Structure formats: C-alpha cells, structure tokens
Coordinates of C-alpha atoms in Angstrom, one line a residue:
Chain A
X1240 CA -60.8 4.3 -7.2
X1241 CA -61.0 0.6 -7.9
X1242 CA -58.3 -1.9 -7.5
X1243 CA -58.0 -4.5 -10.2
X1244 CA -57.9 -8.0 -9.0
X1245 CA -54.5 -9.6 -9.2
X1246 CA -54.1 -12.0 -12.2
X1247 CA -54.1 -15.6 -11.1
X1248 CA -50.7 -17.1 -10.5
X1249 CA -49.5 -19.4 -13.2
X1250 CA -47.6 -21.7 -10.9
X1251 CA -47.0 -22.2 -7.2
X1252 CA -44.4 -19.5 -6.3
X1253 CA -42.4 -21.6 -3.7
X1254 CA -40.9 -24.2 -6.1
X1255 CA -40.3 -21.4 -8.7
X1256 CA -38.5 -19.4 -6.1
X1257 CA -36.5 -22.4 -5.0
X1258 CA -35.5 -23.2 -8.6
X1259 CA -34.4 -19.7 -9.2
X1260 CA -32.4 -19.7 -6.0
X1261 CA -30.7 -23.0 -6.9
X1262 CA -29.9 -21.5 -10.3
X1263 CA -28.5 -18.4 -8.8
X1264 CA -26.4 -20.3 -6.3
X1265 CA -25.1 -22.6 -9.1
X1266 CA -24.1 -19.6 -11.2
X1267 CA -22.4 -17.9 -8.2
X1268 CA -20.5 -21.1 -7.4
X1269 CA -19.4 -21.4 -11.0
X1270 CA -18.2 -17.8 -11.0
X1271 CA -16.3 -18.3 -7.7
X1272 CA -14.7 -21.4 -9.1
X1273 CA -13.7 -19.5 -12.2
X1274 CA -12.2 -16.7 -10.1
X1275 CA -10.4 -19.3 -7.9
X1276 CA -9.0 -21.0 -11.0
X1277 CA -7.7 -17.7 -12.5
X1278 CA -6.3 -16.7 -9.2
X1279 CA -4.5 -20.0 -8.6
X1280 CA -3.0 -20.1 -12.1
X1281 CA -1.8 -16.5 -11.6
X1282 CA -0.2 -17.5 -8.3
X1283 CA 1.5 -20.5 -9.9
X1284 CA 2.7 -18.4 -12.8
X1285 CA 4.0 -15.9 -10.3
X1286 CA 5.8 -18.5 -8.3
X1287 CA 7.6 -19.4 -11.5
X1288 CA 8.3 -15.9 -12.7
X1289 CA 9.1 -14.6 -9.3
X1290 CA 11.8 -17.3 -8.9
X1291 CA 10.4 -18.3 -5.5
X1292 CA 12.5 -21.1 -4.1
X1293 CA 11.5 -22.3 -0.7
X1294 CA 15.0 -23.9 -0.4
X1295 CA 16.6 -20.5 -0.8
X1296 CA 14.2 -19.0 1.8
X1297 CA 14.9 -21.8 4.3
X1298 CA 18.6 -21.5 3.7
X1299 CA 18.3 -17.8 4.0
X1300 CA 16.1 -17.8 7.1
X1301 CA 19.0 -18.4 9.5
X1302 CA 20.8 -15.7 7.6
X1303 CA 17.9 -13.3 8.3
X1304 CA 17.9 -14.1 12.0
X1305 CA 21.7 -13.8 12.0
X1306 CA 21.4 -10.5 10.2
X1307 CA 18.9 -9.2 12.7
X1308 CA 21.0 -10.5 15.6
X1309 CA 24.1 -8.8 14.2
X1310 CA 22.3 -5.4 13.9
X1311 CA 21.4 -5.6 17.6
X1312 CA 23.8 -3.4 19.6
X1313 CA 25.7 -4.8 22.5
X1314 CA 24.1 -3.3 25.6
X1315 CA 25.2 -4.3 29.1
X1316 CA 23.5 -3.2 32.2
X1317 CA 26.7 -2.1 33.9
X1318 CA 27.9 0.1 31.1
X1319 CA 24.6 1.2 29.6
X1320 CA 25.3 4.9 29.0
X1321 CA 28.6 4.2 27.3
X1322 CA 27.0 1.4 25.2
X1323 CA 24.2 3.6 24.1
X1324 CA 26.7 6.4 23.3
X1325 CA 28.8 4.0 21.1
X1326 CA 25.6 2.6 19.5
X1327 CA 24.5 6.1 18.6
X1328 CA 28.0 7.4 18.0
X1329 CA 27.0 9.7 15.1
X1330 CA 23.7 10.9 16.7
X1331 CA 24.2 14.6 15.9
X1332 CA 24.9 13.9 12.2
X1333 CA 22.0 11.5 12.0
X1334 CA 19.7 13.9 13.7
X1335 CA 20.8 16.5 11.1
X1336 CA 20.0 14.1 8.3
X1337 CA 16.7 13.2 9.8
X1338 CA 15.9 16.9 10.1
X1339 CA 16.8 17.3 6.4
X1340 CA 14.5 14.4 5.6
X1341 CA 11.6 16.1 7.4
X1342 CA 12.4 19.4 5.7
X1343 CA 12.4 17.6 2.4
X1344 CA 9.0 16.1 3.1
X1345 CA 7.6 19.4 4.3
X1346 CA 8.9 21.4 1.3
X1347 CA 7.8 18.7 -1.2
X1348 CA 4.3 18.6 0.4
X1349 CA 4.1 22.4 0.4
X1350 CA 5.1 22.7 -3.3
X1351 CA 2.9 19.7 -4.2
X1352 CA -0.1 21.1 -2.3
X1353 CA 0.3 24.5 -4.1
X1354 CA 0.5 22.7 -7.5
X1355 CA -2.4 20.5 -6.6
X1356 CA -4.4 23.5 -5.4
X1357 CA -3.9 25.3 -8.7
X1358 CA -4.7 22.3 -10.8
X1359 CA -7.6 20.9 -8.8
X1360 CA -10.2 23.5 -9.8
X1361 CA -10.0 23.0 -13.6
X1362 CA -9.7 19.3 -12.9
X1363 CA -13.1 19.0 -11.1
X1364 CA -16.1 18.3 -13.1
X1365 CA -18.3 21.0 -11.7
X1366 CA -15.8 23.8 -12.0
X1367 CA -13.9 23.2 -15.2
X1368 CA -14.2 26.1 -17.7
X1369 CA -14.5 23.6 -20.6
X1370 CA -14.1 20.0 -21.4
X1371 CA -10.7 20.3 -23.0
X1372 CA -9.1 22.0 -20.0
X1373 CA -10.8 19.4 -17.7
X1374 CA -9.5 16.5 -19.7
X1375 CA -6.0 17.9 -19.9
X1376 CA -5.7 18.7 -16.2
X1377 CA -7.1 15.2 -15.3
X1378 CA -4.5 13.5 -17.5
X1379 CA -1.7 15.7 -16.1
X1380 CA -2.6 14.8 -12.5
X1381 CA -2.9 11.2 -13.5
X1382 CA 0.6 11.2 -15.0
X1383 CA 2.1 13.0 -12.0
X1384 CA 0.5 10.5 -9.7
X1385 CA 1.5 7.4 -11.6
X1386 CA 5.2 8.0 -12.1
X1387 CA 6.8 6.6 -8.9
X1388 CA 8.7 9.1 -6.8
X1389 CA 11.9 7.1 -7.0
X1390 CA 11.8 7.1 -10.8
X1391 CA 11.4 10.9 -11.0
X1392 CA 14.0 11.2 -8.3
X1393 CA 16.5 9.2 -10.5
X1394 CA 15.8 11.6 -13.4
X1395 CA 16.1 14.7 -11.1
X1396 CA 19.3 13.5 -9.5
X1397 CA 20.8 13.4 -13.0
X1398 CA 19.5 16.9 -13.8
X1399 CA 20.1 18.7 -10.5
X1400 CA 22.9 16.7 -9.1
X1401 CA 23.0 14.6 -5.9
X1402 CA 21.3 16.2 -3.0
X1403 CA 17.9 17.1 -1.4
X1404 CA 16.8 19.3 -4.3
X1405 CA 16.2 16.4 -6.5
X1406 CA 14.3 14.5 -3.8
X1407 CA 12.1 17.5 -3.0
X1408 CA 11.2 18.0 -6.7
X1409 CA 10.3 14.3 -7.0
X1410 CA 8.2 14.3 -3.9
X1411 CA 6.5 17.6 -5.1
X1412 CA 5.7 16.1 -8.5
X1413 CA 4.1 13.0 -7.0
X1414 CA 2.2 15.1 -4.4
X1415 CA 0.8 17.4 -7.1
X1416 CA -0.8 14.3 -8.7
X1417 CA -2.0 12.7 -5.5
X1418 CA -3.4 15.8 -3.8
X1419 CA -4.8 17.3 -7.0
X1420 CA -7.0 14.3 -7.5
X1421 CA -8.2 14.3 -3.9
X1422 CA -8.7 18.1 -3.9
X1423 CA -10.8 17.7 -7.1
X1424 CA -12.9 15.1 -5.5
X1425 CA -13.6 17.4 -2.5
X1426 CA -14.5 20.2 -5.0
X1427 CA -17.0 17.9 -6.8
X1428 CA -18.7 17.2 -3.5
X1429 CA -18.9 20.8 -2.5
X1430 CA -22.3 22.5 -2.0
X1431 CA -23.3 24.0 -5.3
X1432 CA -25.7 26.6 -3.9
X1433 CA -23.0 29.1 -2.9
X1434 CA -21.5 28.7 -6.3
X1435 CA -24.8 29.5 -8.0
X1436 CA -25.2 32.5 -5.6
X1437 CA -21.8 34.0 -6.6
X1438 CA -22.5 33.4 -10.3
X1439 CA -25.9 34.9 -10.0
X1440 CA -24.4 38.0 -8.3
X1441 CA -22.2 38.4 -11.4
X1442 CA -19.0 36.9 -10.0
X1443 CA -16.5 35.6 -12.6
X1444 CA -14.8 32.2 -12.5
X1445 CA -12.0 33.2 -10.1
X1446 CA -14.4 35.0 -7.8
X1447 CA -16.8 32.0 -7.8
X1448 CA -13.9 29.8 -6.7
X1449 CA -12.5 32.2 -4.2
X1450 CA -15.8 33.0 -2.4
X1451 CA -18.0 29.9 -3.0
X1452 CA -15.7 26.9 -3.1
X1453 CA -12.5 27.7 -1.2
X1454 CA -14.1 28.5 2.1
X1455 CA -16.0 25.2 2.0
X1456 CA -13.1 22.9 0.9
X1457 CA -10.1 24.5 2.7
X1458 CA -10.4 22.4 5.9
X1459 CA -10.5 19.2 3.9
X1460 CA -7.6 20.3 1.7
X1461 CA -5.6 21.0 4.8
X1462 CA -6.4 17.6 6.3
X1463 CA -5.4 15.8 3.1
X1464 CA -2.2 17.8 2.9
X1465 CA -1.3 16.8 6.4
X1466 CA -2.0 13.1 5.6
X1467 CA 0.2 13.4 2.6
X1468 CA 2.9 15.0 4.7
X1469 CA 2.9 11.8 6.8
X1470 CA 3.3 9.7 3.7
X1471 CA 6.0 11.9 2.3
X1472 CA 8.1 11.6 5.4
X1473 CA 8.2 7.9 4.8
X1474 CA 9.0 8.5 1.1
X1475 CA 11.7 11.0 2.0
X1476 CA 13.4 8.5 4.3
X1477 CA 14.2 6.2 1.3
X1478 CA 14.5 8.6 -1.6
X1479 CA 18.1 9.0 -0.5
X1480 CA 18.7 5.5 -1.9
X1481 CA 19.1 7.1 -5.4
X1482 CA 21.1 10.0 -4.1
X1483 CA 18.3 12.4 -3.5
X1484 CA 19.3 13.5 0.0
X1485 CA 18.1 12.8 3.5
X1486 CA 18.8 9.9 5.9
X1487 CA 18.2 7.3 3.2
X1488 CA 21.6 8.0 1.7
X1489 CA 23.3 7.3 5.0
X1490 CA 21.1 4.1 5.6
X1491 CA 22.0 2.8 2.2
X1492 CA 25.7 3.4 2.9
X1493 CA 25.7 1.5 6.2
X1494 CA 23.6 -1.4 4.8
X1495 CA 26.0 -1.7 1.8
X1496 CA 29.1 -1.5 4.0
X1497 CA 27.7 -4.0 6.6
X1498 CA 28.0 -1.6 9.5
X1499 CA 25.5 -3.6 11.5
X1500 CA 24.8 -1.7 14.7
X1501 CA 24.4 1.6 12.7
X1502 CA 21.6 -0.1 10.6
X1503 CA 19.5 -0.7 13.7
X1504 CA 20.3 2.7 15.1
X1505 CA 19.2 4.5 12.0
X1506 CA 16.2 2.4 11.3
X1507 CA 15.0 3.0 14.9
X1508 CA 15.5 6.7 14.5
X1509 CA 13.4 6.6 11.3
X1510 CA 10.6 4.6 13.0
X1511 CA 10.7 7.1 15.9
X1512 CA 10.5 10.1 13.7
X1513 CA 7.7 8.6 11.6
X1514 CA 5.7 7.7 14.6
X1515 CA 6.1 11.2 16.2
X1516 CA 5.1 12.9 13.0
X1517 CA 2.1 10.5 12.5
X1518 CA 0.8 11.2 16.0
X1519 CA 1.2 14.9 15.9
X1520 CA -0.3 15.1 12.4
X1521 CA -3.3 13.0 13.6
X1522 CA -3.9 15.5 16.4
X1523 CA -3.6 18.5 14.0
X1524 CA -6.0 16.7 11.5
X1525 CA -8.6 16.2 14.1
X1526 CA -8.3 19.8 15.0
X1527 CA -8.8 20.9 11.4
X1528 CA -11.7 18.6 10.9
X1529 CA -13.2 19.6 14.2
X1530 CA -13.2 23.2 13.1
X1531 CA -14.9 22.2 9.9
X1532 CA -17.6 20.5 11.9
X1533 CA -18.2 23.7 13.9
X1534 CA -18.6 25.7 10.7
Chain B
X525 CA -40.5 36.0 11.6
X526 CA -39.1 39.0 9.7
X527 CA -36.2 40.9 11.0
X528 CA -36.1 44.5 9.7
X529 CA -32.7 46.1 9.2
X530 CA -32.3 49.1 11.5
X531 CA -31.1 52.2 9.7
X532 CA -27.6 52.9 10.8
X533 CA -25.7 56.0 9.9
X534 CA -22.0 56.6 10.2
X535 CA -22.3 58.2 13.6
X536 CA -24.1 55.2 15.1
X537 CA -21.5 52.9 13.6
X538 CA -18.7 54.8 15.2
X539 CA -20.4 54.7 18.6
X540 CA -21.0 50.9 18.2
X541 CA -17.4 50.4 17.2
X542 CA -16.2 52.2 20.4
X543 CA -18.7 50.3 22.6
X544 CA -18.0 46.8 21.2
X545 CA -14.5 46.8 19.7
X546 CA -14.2 43.0 19.9
X547 CA -17.1 42.6 17.5
X548 CA -15.5 44.6 14.7
X549 CA -11.9 43.4 15.0
X550 CA -10.2 40.5 16.7
X551 CA -8.6 41.5 20.1
X552 CA -5.1 42.7 19.8
X553 CA -3.7 39.7 21.6
X554 CA -5.2 37.3 19.1
X555 CA -4.1 39.4 16.1
X556 CA -0.6 39.5 17.5
X557 CA -0.5 35.8 18.1
X558 CA -1.8 35.1 14.6
X559 CA 0.8 37.4 13.0
X560 CA 3.5 35.7 15.0
X561 CA 2.4 32.3 13.9
X562 CA 2.2 33.3 10.3
X563 CA 5.6 35.0 10.5
X564 CA 7.1 31.8 12.1
X565 CA 5.6 29.6 9.4
X566 CA 6.9 32.0 6.7
X567 CA 10.4 32.0 8.2
X568 CA 10.4 28.2 8.5
X569 CA 9.4 27.9 4.8
X570 CA 12.2 30.3 3.8
X571 CA 14.6 28.2 5.9
X572 CA 13.4 25.0 4.2
X573 CA 13.8 26.4 0.8
X574 CA 17.3 27.7 1.6
X575 CA 18.2 24.3 3.2
X576 CA 17.0 22.4 0.1
X577 CA 19.0 24.6 -2.2
X578 CA 16.3 26.5 -4.1
X579 CA 18.2 29.7 -3.5
X580 CA 21.2 28.5 -5.4
X581 CA 19.7 30.0 -8.6
X582 CA 22.6 29.2 -10.9
X583 CA 22.5 25.5 -10.0
X584 CA 18.7 25.5 -10.2
X585 CA 18.7 27.0 -13.7
X586 CA 21.5 24.8 -14.9
X587 CA 19.5 21.8 -13.6
X588 CA 16.4 22.9 -15.4
X589 CA 18.5 23.2 -18.6
X590 CA 19.7 19.6 -18.1
X591 CA 16.2 18.4 -17.4
X592 CA 15.1 19.9 -20.7
X593 CA 17.9 18.2 -22.4
X594 CA 17.0 14.8 -20.8
X595 CA 13.3 15.2 -21.8
X596 CA 14.4 16.0 -25.3
X597 CA 16.5 12.8 -25.4
X598 CA 13.5 10.8 -24.2
X599 CA 11.6 11.5 -27.4
X600 CA 10.9 9.2 -29.1
X601 CA 10.8 6.4 -26.6
X602 CA 12.2 3.2 -28.1
X603 CA 12.6 -0.3 -26.7
X604 CA 15.9 -0.7 -28.7
X605 CA 15.5 -4.4 -29.2
X606 CA 15.1 -5.1 -25.5
X607 CA 11.3 -5.4 -25.7
X608 CA 11.3 -9.0 -24.6
X609 CA 13.5 -8.3 -21.6
X610 CA 11.2 -5.4 -20.6
X611 CA 8.1 -7.4 -20.9
X612 CA 9.7 -10.1 -18.8
X613 CA 10.6 -7.4 -16.2
X614 CA 7.0 -6.2 -16.0
X615 CA 5.7 -9.7 -15.5
X616 CA 8.2 -10.2 -12.8
X617 CA 6.9 -7.0 -11.2
X618 CA 3.3 -8.2 -11.4
X619 CA 4.3 -11.6 -9.9
X620 CA 6.1 -9.8 -7.0
X621 CA 3.0 -7.7 -6.3
X622 CA 0.6 -10.6 -6.5
X623 CA 2.7 -13.0 -4.3
X624 CA 3.7 -10.3 -1.8
X625 CA 0.1 -9.2 -1.4
X626 CA -1.3 -12.7 -1.1
X627 CA 1.2 -13.7 1.5
X628 CA 0.6 -10.6 3.5
X629 CA -3.2 -10.9 3.2
X630 CA -3.1 -14.5 4.5
X631 CA -0.6 -13.8 7.3
X632 CA -2.5 -10.7 8.4
X633 CA -5.7 -12.7 9.1
X634 CA -4.4 -14.5 12.2
X635 CA -2.2 -11.6 13.3
X636 CA -5.1 -9.1 12.9
X637 CA -7.3 -11.3 15.0
X638 CA -4.7 -11.5 17.7
X639 CA -4.3 -7.7 17.6
X640 CA -8.0 -7.1 17.9
X641 CA -9.3 -6.0 21.3
X642 CA -12.6 -7.8 21.1
X643 CA -11.0 -11.2 20.2
X644 CA -8.1 -11.3 22.7
X645 CA -8.9 -10.1 26.2
X646 CA -6.1 -8.5 28.2
X647 CA -4.1 -5.6 26.9
X648 CA -0.5 -7.0 27.0
X649 CA -0.5 -9.1 23.8
X650 CA -2.7 -6.7 22.0
X651 CA -0.6 -3.7 22.9
X652 CA 2.8 -5.2 22.2
X653 CA 1.5 -6.7 18.9
X654 CA 0.2 -3.3 17.8
X655 CA 3.5 -1.6 18.6
X656 CA 5.4 -4.3 16.7
X657 CA 3.1 -3.7 13.7
X658 CA 3.7 0.0 14.0
X659 CA 7.4 -0.6 13.9
X660 CA 7.1 -2.8 10.8
X661 CA 5.0 -0.1 9.1
X662 CA 7.5 2.6 9.9
X663 CA 10.1 0.9 7.7
X664 CA 9.5 1.4 4.0
X665 CA 9.3 -1.6 1.7
X666 CA 12.5 -0.4 0.0
X667 CA 14.5 -0.9 3.2
X668 CA 13.0 -4.3 3.7
X669 CA 14.0 -5.1 0.1
X670 CA 17.6 -4.0 0.8
X671 CA 17.6 -6.3 3.9
X672 CA 16.1 -9.3 2.0
X673 CA 18.5 -8.9 -0.9
X674 CA 21.2 -9.7 1.7
X675 CA 19.2 -12.8 2.9
X676 CA 18.0 -14.5 -0.3
X677 CA 20.2 -12.8 -2.9
X678 CA 19.4 -10.5 -5.8
X679 CA 16.2 -11.1 -7.7
X680 CA 12.4 -10.9 -7.4
X681 CA 12.2 -13.3 -4.4
X682 CA 13.7 -10.6 -2.2
X683 CA 11.1 -8.1 -3.5
X684 CA 8.3 -10.6 -2.8
X685 CA 9.4 -11.0 0.8
X686 CA 9.9 -7.2 1.3
X687 CA 6.4 -6.5 0.1
X688 CA 5.0 -9.4 2.1
X689 CA 6.6 -8.2 5.4
X690 CA 5.8 -4.5 5.0
X691 CA 2.2 -5.2 4.0
X692 CA 1.7 -7.7 6.8
X693 CA 2.3 -4.8 9.2
X694 CA -0.3 -2.5 7.5
X695 CA -2.9 -5.1 6.6
X696 CA -2.8 -6.7 10.1
X697 CA -3.6 -3.3 11.6
X698 CA -6.4 -2.6 9.2
X699 CA -7.8 -6.1 9.7
X700 CA -7.6 -5.7 13.5
X701 CA -9.5 -2.4 13.2
X702 CA -12.1 -4.0 11.0
X703 CA -12.6 -6.8 13.5
X704 CA -12.9 -4.3 16.4
X705 CA -15.6 -2.5 14.5
X706 CA -17.9 -5.5 13.8
X707 CA -21.5 -5.5 15.0
X708 CA -21.4 -7.3 18.4
X709 CA -25.0 -8.6 18.1
X710 CA -24.1 -11.8 16.1
X711 CA -21.3 -12.6 18.5
X712 CA -23.7 -12.4 21.4
X713 CA -26.2 -14.5 19.5
X714 CA -23.7 -17.2 18.9
X715 CA -22.4 -17.1 22.4
X716 CA -25.9 -17.5 23.7
X717 CA -26.3 -20.7 21.7
X718 CA -23.1 -22.1 23.4
X719 CA -20.6 -21.6 20.5
X720 CA -17.0 -21.7 21.4
X721 CA -14.4 -19.0 20.5
X722 CA -13.5 -20.5 17.2
X723 CA -17.1 -20.9 16.1
X724 CA -17.8 -17.3 17.1
X725 CA -14.8 -16.3 14.9
X726 CA -16.0 -18.3 12.0
X727 CA -19.7 -17.6 12.0
X728 CA -20.0 -14.1 13.6
X729 CA -16.9 -12.2 12.9
X730 CA -15.5 -13.6 9.6
X731 CA -18.6 -13.0 7.5
X732 CA -18.7 -9.4 8.6
X733 CA -15.0 -8.6 8.0
X734 CA -14.3 -10.7 5.0
X735 CA -15.5 -8.1 2.4
X736 CA -13.3 -5.5 4.2
X737 CA -10.3 -7.8 4.1
X738 CA -10.8 -8.6 0.5
X739 CA -11.2 -5.0 -0.6
X740 CA -8.1 -3.9 1.4
X741 CA -6.1 -6.7 -0.1
X742 CA -7.1 -5.7 -3.6
X743 CA -6.2 -2.1 -2.9
X744 CA -2.8 -3.2 -1.6
X745 CA -2.3 -5.3 -4.8
X746 CA -2.8 -2.1 -6.7
X747 CA -0.4 -0.1 -4.6
X748 CA 2.1 -2.9 -4.6
X749 CA 2.2 -2.9 -8.3
X750 CA 3.5 0.6 -8.1
X751 CA 5.9 -0.2 -5.3
X752 CA 7.2 -3.3 -7.2
X753 CA 8.1 -1.2 -10.2
X754 CA 10.8 0.5 -8.1
X755 CA 12.1 -2.3 -5.9
X756 CA 14.5 -3.3 -8.7
X757 CA 16.5 -0.1 -8.0
X758 CA 18.0 -1.8 -5.0
X759 CA 18.3 -5.2 -6.8
X760 CA 15.0 -6.8 -5.7
X761 CA 13.8 -7.8 -9.2
X762 CA 11.2 -6.4 -11.5
X763 CA 11.3 -3.6 -14.1
X764 CA 13.0 -1.2 -11.8
X765 CA 16.4 -2.7 -12.2
X766 CA 16.2 -2.2 -16.0
X767 CA 15.0 1.3 -15.6
X768 CA 17.8 2.4 -13.2
X769 CA 20.4 0.6 -15.5
X770 CA 19.1 2.6 -18.5
X771 CA 19.3 5.9 -16.6
X772 CA 22.8 5.1 -15.4
X773 CA 23.8 4.4 -19.0
X774 CA 22.2 7.6 -20.2
X775 CA 19.9 5.6 -22.5
X776 CA 17.0 8.1 -22.0
X777 CA 14.9 6.9 -24.9
X778 CA 14.8 3.4 -23.5
X779 CA 14.2 4.7 -20.0
X780 CA 11.2 6.7 -21.3
X781 CA 9.9 3.5 -23.0
X782 CA 10.1 1.7 -19.7
X783 CA 8.4 4.5 -17.9
X784 CA 5.6 4.3 -20.5
X785 CA 5.3 0.5 -19.9
X786 CA 5.1 1.2 -16.1
X787 CA 2.3 3.8 -16.7
X788 CA 0.4 1.4 -18.9
X789 CA 0.7 -1.5 -16.5
X790 CA -0.3 0.5 -13.4
X791 CA -3.3 2.0 -15.3
X792 CA -4.4 -1.5 -16.5
X793 CA -4.1 -2.9 -13.0
X794 CA -6.1 0.0 -11.6
X795 CA -8.9 -0.6 -14.1
X796 CA -8.9 -4.4 -13.5
X797 CA -9.0 -4.0 -9.7
X798 CA -11.9 -1.5 -10.0
X799 CA -13.8 -4.1 -12.0
X800 CA -13.1 -6.9 -9.6
X801 CA -14.0 -4.6 -6.7
X802 CA -17.4 -3.9 -8.4
X803 CA -18.2 -7.5 -9.4
X804 CA -16.9 -9.5 -6.6
X805 CA -16.6 -7.5 -3.4
X806 CA -19.9 -5.7 -3.7
X807 CA -21.7 -9.0 -4.0
X808 CA -19.7 -10.5 -1.2
X809 CA -20.6 -7.4 0.9
X810 CA -24.2 -7.9 0.2
X811 CA -24.0 -11.6 1.2
X812 CA -22.2 -10.7 4.4

C-alpha cells in the first residue's frame, strides 16, 4: 500500500486560521448583539405593556412589609401555648381541608396516571399500531397538557358544581397529558430486543406490550407518577381559588376578608404539607429507581 | 459452556417443591404482607373516590350532561368583536412571563451563589437560605399573585412580581445546585495563581454554570407563559381575567376562542424556546 504525498499547501495555514477565527468571532459577536437588541426591545415593550411603574412598587413596598407584618401572629413567651392555640384556632378544620387537598392530588394523579398509561403506548413511535393513531394520541396528550389546570377547573366547576370533584377532574386531565408524554418517551427508550422476541414468538400487540415493554418501563412510570403527585399537591392547594375544593378555597376566603393571622397560619400549613410530601416522595422514588437498578 | 437441561418428571418436581418451598412460592409472611398492603391501598383509593364524590352517581352524570352542553356551546369559537382586547391580553401575559423570568433569573444569580456550599463556607447562611428558598417554593405563584394584588393593585404588575418571587425561589435553588456541581479543577487552578474570591467566581465558576443558568431561565420562561395565562383569574393581569369573565358570563364560544389563543401562544413559545435552546445555549455550552 502506498501513501500518496500530501498536496502542497496553497498558503501558510496560520494566517488563514487566524482570519477564519476572526471572522467567526465577528459573526458570533454580531449574532450576540442581535440577540441582545431583540431581548432588550422585548423587555422595554414588556415594561410598557406590563404597566410596570417603579413608583407604584416603591409606594407599595411598605405596604408589602406591612402586610407581612400584619400576618405575623402575636406570640409572647409567657403565653405561648394560648397564643399558638388562638393562631391556629381552626386547626382541625384546616387539617381536614389539607387532607382533602392531598386526597384530591392523589386521586387526580391516580386517574391521570391510568389515562396516561392507556394513551402512552399508541403515542410512542416504536409501539404505535399505525401513523394515524400515533398522531391522534400525540395531539390529544398535547391538548390535555397545554390547557392550564385552573382553566379546566373553571369549566368543571361550572359543570359539576363547587367542590373537589371538579378539581380532581381538572388535575386528572392535566396529568394525563403530562404523564402520557413522559411515559411515551420512556417507551421509546425501552430495549427493543424483548419486543422483537415476543413478536417473533407470535405475540400480538397487547401481549408484546404486556410482556416486553411494561416490565421494563414500570419503575420509571412509577417514579414519574410520584414526581407528578408532588406537583399536583401544589396545584391542588390553589385549585380551590376557583371553587374546586381543598384548602385553597379557605385561603382565598381569608385573604379576601383580610383575616391576617389566618393567612400566615394556612400558608405555613401548606408549606409544611408540601415539604413533608416532597421529602417522603423523594425517598419512595429513590426506592423505586434503586429497585430498577437491581433488575 | 453449555448447560444441559435435566429431564424432570412430575414426581421429581413434587419432591423439589416439598424440599424447597421458598423457591416455588414466596413465603407466607411475605405473601400476607403484600396482600395487606394491596388491600390497604385499595381501601384508601375507595375512600378517596368516596371523599371526592365520584360515588354520587346522579350528580356525576348530571355534571357530564352539563359538560356536554358547555362543549356544545363552545362550538364554534368566536372572538365576538373583542379580538383586539384578547390580543392585548395575550401580549400582557407574554410581557408578564418575560419580565417575571428576567427578574428572577437575575436575582437568582447572587442568591444562588450565596446558597452554594462551595462558595460560602460555613453551614449557617447556606442552611437558612436554603430553607427560606424552600418556603418560597412551597407557595404557588397564584398565592403570591393574590398577595401582590393587595400591594400594588390589580393589573399585570402584580403578576410580574408574583412570578418573579416564586421563580427566584426555584431558580436560586437550581443555580446553587449547578454551582455545587462544577468541576473543581479550574477553581484550584485559579486559586493557585493567586486569584481572589471574586476572580474565582468570574473565571472558574461562571463559565461552567452560565449555560445551565441560561437554559433553566429559558425553561422557566416557557412554564411562566403557561402560569401567566391563569394569574388573571385572581386579578393579576393577562388573558386569564378575560377568560374567567367570559366563563362567569356563560359566553362559552368566546371562552373557547380564548382557550385556543392560549394554546396557540403556548405552542408558539415552546417552539421558539426550543430553537433558541438549540442555537444559543448549545454554542454557549460548547464555549464553556
């Protein structure tokens, strides 16, 4: 084997390289400047459209501090138990509402996960029976994901009346879209060999999914569903603002009626509940993923 | 190495089953515990469904009927002469998302640095800042919006502040984590040349975390566009106010039109942000 001699270089490479680099830098600077200009004009337009007035903010800032100060309960060292008791005067009712909120999040996540589970298989590229079904399921999931929970909650409150049912349905609808998409992505990354194996053995579509895909993806599905549950607890805490049940309804009431100490009491309860659920879900998630790693 | 299957007949199998029961079935204790857990979950689910009101079938079916009626009234969606007002609302929404995200992204840089373990030695500041950020994150943007409506009055400004505050909590945490995960080698290198703390920050940490920060900020702009569409429901500006008004007035065809505008805008912003992500952040990442 002979190696052909390299053709002679037309020019010295170093200046050519330097020129190319300068050109590249110049183009990059231009691009960055363009981006900065677009960004700045968008910000200025937004300042105008968004009715931002620093005067209002500066005027309002003492109001904010005042507001926060007023929500603080009066706690004295001498009478701490009584003060705490009067701060959390409606604790049993609030705990009940908080429980309702968690139940709403749980039920919504469960229904949404079931819906997402059913829709995710036809919505994943490698499993869809045909292009039409794939396209239709994708769009359906996209729609369910894009409509904000509060908007569907408004509609559901009108249909099903005030109460947690509307909130659960709204959360479930959104969760179908969000989880269905994530589930479909997990399916698309699943190992294809087992799928081919089941198909080669004569398994039909349902059997292929049941025996080749589901065992692989279930731990990931579970982990995503738990993550969604955390998100849904936050959502359920405010969905009551439109009358869809849970602690949000009570919070809206006390904010609207300026019952200051109750605001801080309820907000603290919500923060506490959300943190406890976050922490326990994180534990559970690590357990689930750990199991998957063992398999 | 080949393993040949031993011929096993029914008699052998029974003998094996007797000799090693735990191989053929889970021990009774485990089975019992599993059944108890499953039963507990099932009971809890039934309780939840009862509590939510799914078992009130008459009400549920009546609701489904009303929902069908509403969906029927939504077709065809029409702007009913309020197109200009709606477009204005959607621009207000976008402005709220952009300003809220920008303020949060800027504020989160110094706060994130203070909350990073490898920047600030000593646990007290770092720990208390982290807990404060957790608290801010625990409160939904909608609650912040309600509070800010009381401070600066009705309108988009309250929404901007709500988004800015609630995102500052989340972005600071993400930035702090990004800073904690940087490669320590460049930091050591700069320290070895005698750089001070600020110089280490600028030349060793910032180039590594900048792409992460930018990409997170972009993602939050996307999600804030969604959030900003609903902040109007509590009076904090944007398209949400018009939507909730239409629903209260039973103008379902106009409400459907607004929902369509929201869907189109959110999709557009998603596409735009994906393009910026590809063009800008990938190149920034390569540089860093």
